[in-house]
Amino acid sequence: MDLSIVVDILSIVAVVSSLIFAGIELRQFRKSRERQSALELLNTIQSRDFMTAVRIITQLPDNQSKSQIEALMGERMDDLYFAIANLEGLGALVFKGEIR
């Protein structure tokens, strides 16, 4: 075998192994990103503010208009918006495939 053939074979092996390594690293990066998203979501959902907001939402009467809810909630309307914003963020993460 010529030296040039050996060098060509070694370069092909190096390229293939680097592609395999890149694939493995990409898979680990994706898993890490999913794990980080899940932890951030868990921290948001387990916060006292979020639990308070969810409790307020579950105690609201059915079939109320926005103005009726605003009148009923008063100063606690910010808690309601806090929960809505967090749930909307959760929906966006699910839609983008960040969490399953």
Short mmCIF file of C-alpha atoms in Angstrom, two decimals:
data_model
loop_
_atom_site.label_atom_id
_atom_site.label_comp_id
_atom_site.label_asym_id
_atom_site.label_seq_id
_atom_site.Cartn_x
_atom_site.Cartn_y
_atom_site.Cartn_z
CA MET A 1 0.00 0.00 0.00
CA ASP A 2 1.16 3.45 -0.82
CA LEU A 3 1.64 6.03 1.87
CA SER A 4 -0.99 8.23 0.22
CA ILE A 5 -3.62 5.47 0.53
CA VAL A 6 -2.83 5.01 4.23
CA VAL A 7 -3.11 8.76 4.80
CA ASP A 8 -6.43 8.85 2.92
CA ILE A 9 -7.80 5.98 5.01
CA LEU A 10 -6.67 7.66 8.23
CA SER A 11 -8.27 10.94 7.20
CA ILE A 12 -11.56 9.18 6.39
CA VAL A 13 -11.48 7.42 9.76
CA ALA A 14 -10.79 10.76 11.48
CA VAL A 15 -13.71 12.46 9.70
CA VAL A 16 -16.13 9.61 10.45
CA SER A 17 -15.10 9.47 14.12
CA SER A 18 -15.49 13.23 14.46
CA LEU A 19 -18.99 13.02 12.97
CA ILE A 20 -19.91 10.26 15.43
CA PHE A 21 -18.49 12.30 18.30
CA ALA A 22 -20.42 15.39 17.15
CA GLY A 23 -23.64 13.37 17.03
CA ILE A 24 -23.12 12.07 20.55
CA GLU A 25 -22.35 15.57 21.85
CA LEU A 26 -25.44 17.00 20.13
CA ARG A 27 -27.65 14.35 21.71
CA GLN A 28 -26.20 15.09 25.16
CA PHE A 29 -26.71 18.83 24.61
CA ARG A 30 -30.37 18.28 23.74
CA LYS A 31 -30.92 16.13 26.82
CA SER A 32 -29.22 18.74 28.97
CA ARG A 33 -31.40 21.50 27.50
CA GLU A 34 -34.57 19.47 28.12
CA ARG A 35 -33.47 18.78 31.69
CA GLN A 36 -32.74 22.47 32.31
CA SER A 37 -36.12 23.50 30.88
CA ALA A 38 -37.89 20.97 33.06
CA LEU A 39 -36.07 22.20 36.17
CA GLU A 40 -36.92 25.82 35.42
CA LEU A 41 -40.53 24.86 34.84
CA LEU A 42 -40.60 22.92 38.09
CA ASN A 43 -39.20 25.90 39.98
CA THR A 44 -41.88 28.14 38.49
CA ILE A 45 -44.75 25.77 39.21
CA GLN A 46 -43.62 25.05 42.76
CA SER A 47 -43.32 28.69 43.74
CA ARG A 48 -45.61 30.08 46.43
CA ASP A 49 -46.82 32.84 44.11
CA PHE A 50 -47.88 30.38 41.43
CA MET A 51 -49.67 28.13 43.90
CA THR A 52 -51.51 31.14 45.34
CA ALA A 53 -52.53 32.21 41.84
CA VAL A 54 -53.76 28.72 40.94
CA ARG A 55 -55.79 28.57 44.15
CA ILE A 56 -57.37 31.92 43.27
CA ILE A 57 -58.18 30.73 39.75
CA THR A 58 -59.83 27.53 40.97
CA GLN A 59 -62.04 29.52 43.34
CA LEU A 60 -63.36 31.84 40.62
CA PRO A 61 -67.02 31.36 39.70
CA ASP A 62 -67.79 30.01 36.24
CA ASN A 63 -69.15 32.01 33.31
CA GLN A 64 -67.86 35.42 34.39
CA SER A 65 -66.93 38.21 32.00
CA LYS A 66 -63.54 39.90 32.15
CA SER A 67 -65.00 42.96 33.86
CA GLN A 68 -66.76 40.77 36.44
CA ILE A 69 -63.53 38.91 37.16
CA GLU A 70 -61.61 42.19 37.47
CA ALA A 71 -64.22 43.53 39.89
CA LEU A 72 -64.18 40.31 41.89
CA MET A 73 -60.38 40.05 42.00
CA GLY A 74 -59.57 43.66 42.82
CA GLU A 75 -55.91 43.98 43.78
CA ARG A 76 -55.35 40.25 43.39
CA MET A 77 -55.68 40.59 39.60
CA ASP A 78 -51.87 40.64 39.38
CA ASP A 79 -51.82 37.12 40.84
CA LEU A 80 -54.17 36.00 38.10
CA TYR A 81 -52.01 37.55 35.39
CA PHE A 82 -48.94 35.92 36.97
CA ALA A 83 -50.49 32.46 36.64
CA ILE A 84 -51.69 33.14 33.10
CA ALA A 85 -48.22 34.31 32.02
CA ASN A 86 -46.59 31.21 33.52
CA LEU A 87 -49.09 28.88 31.87
CA GLU A 88 -48.59 30.67 28.56
CA GLY A 89 -44.84 30.21 28.90
CA LEU A 90 -45.39 26.53 29.62
CA GLY A 91 -47.53 26.22 26.51
CA ALA A 92 -44.82 27.85 24.41
CA LEU A 93 -42.20 25.41 25.74
CA VAL A 94 -44.44 22.45 24.94
CA PHE A 95 -45.21 23.81 21.46
CA LYS A 96 -41.52 24.29 20.68
CA GLY A 97 -40.77 20.77 21.86
CA GLU A 98 -38.52 21.94 24.70
CA ILE A 99 -40.50 19.76 27.10
CA ARG A 100 -42.76 16.83 26.44
#
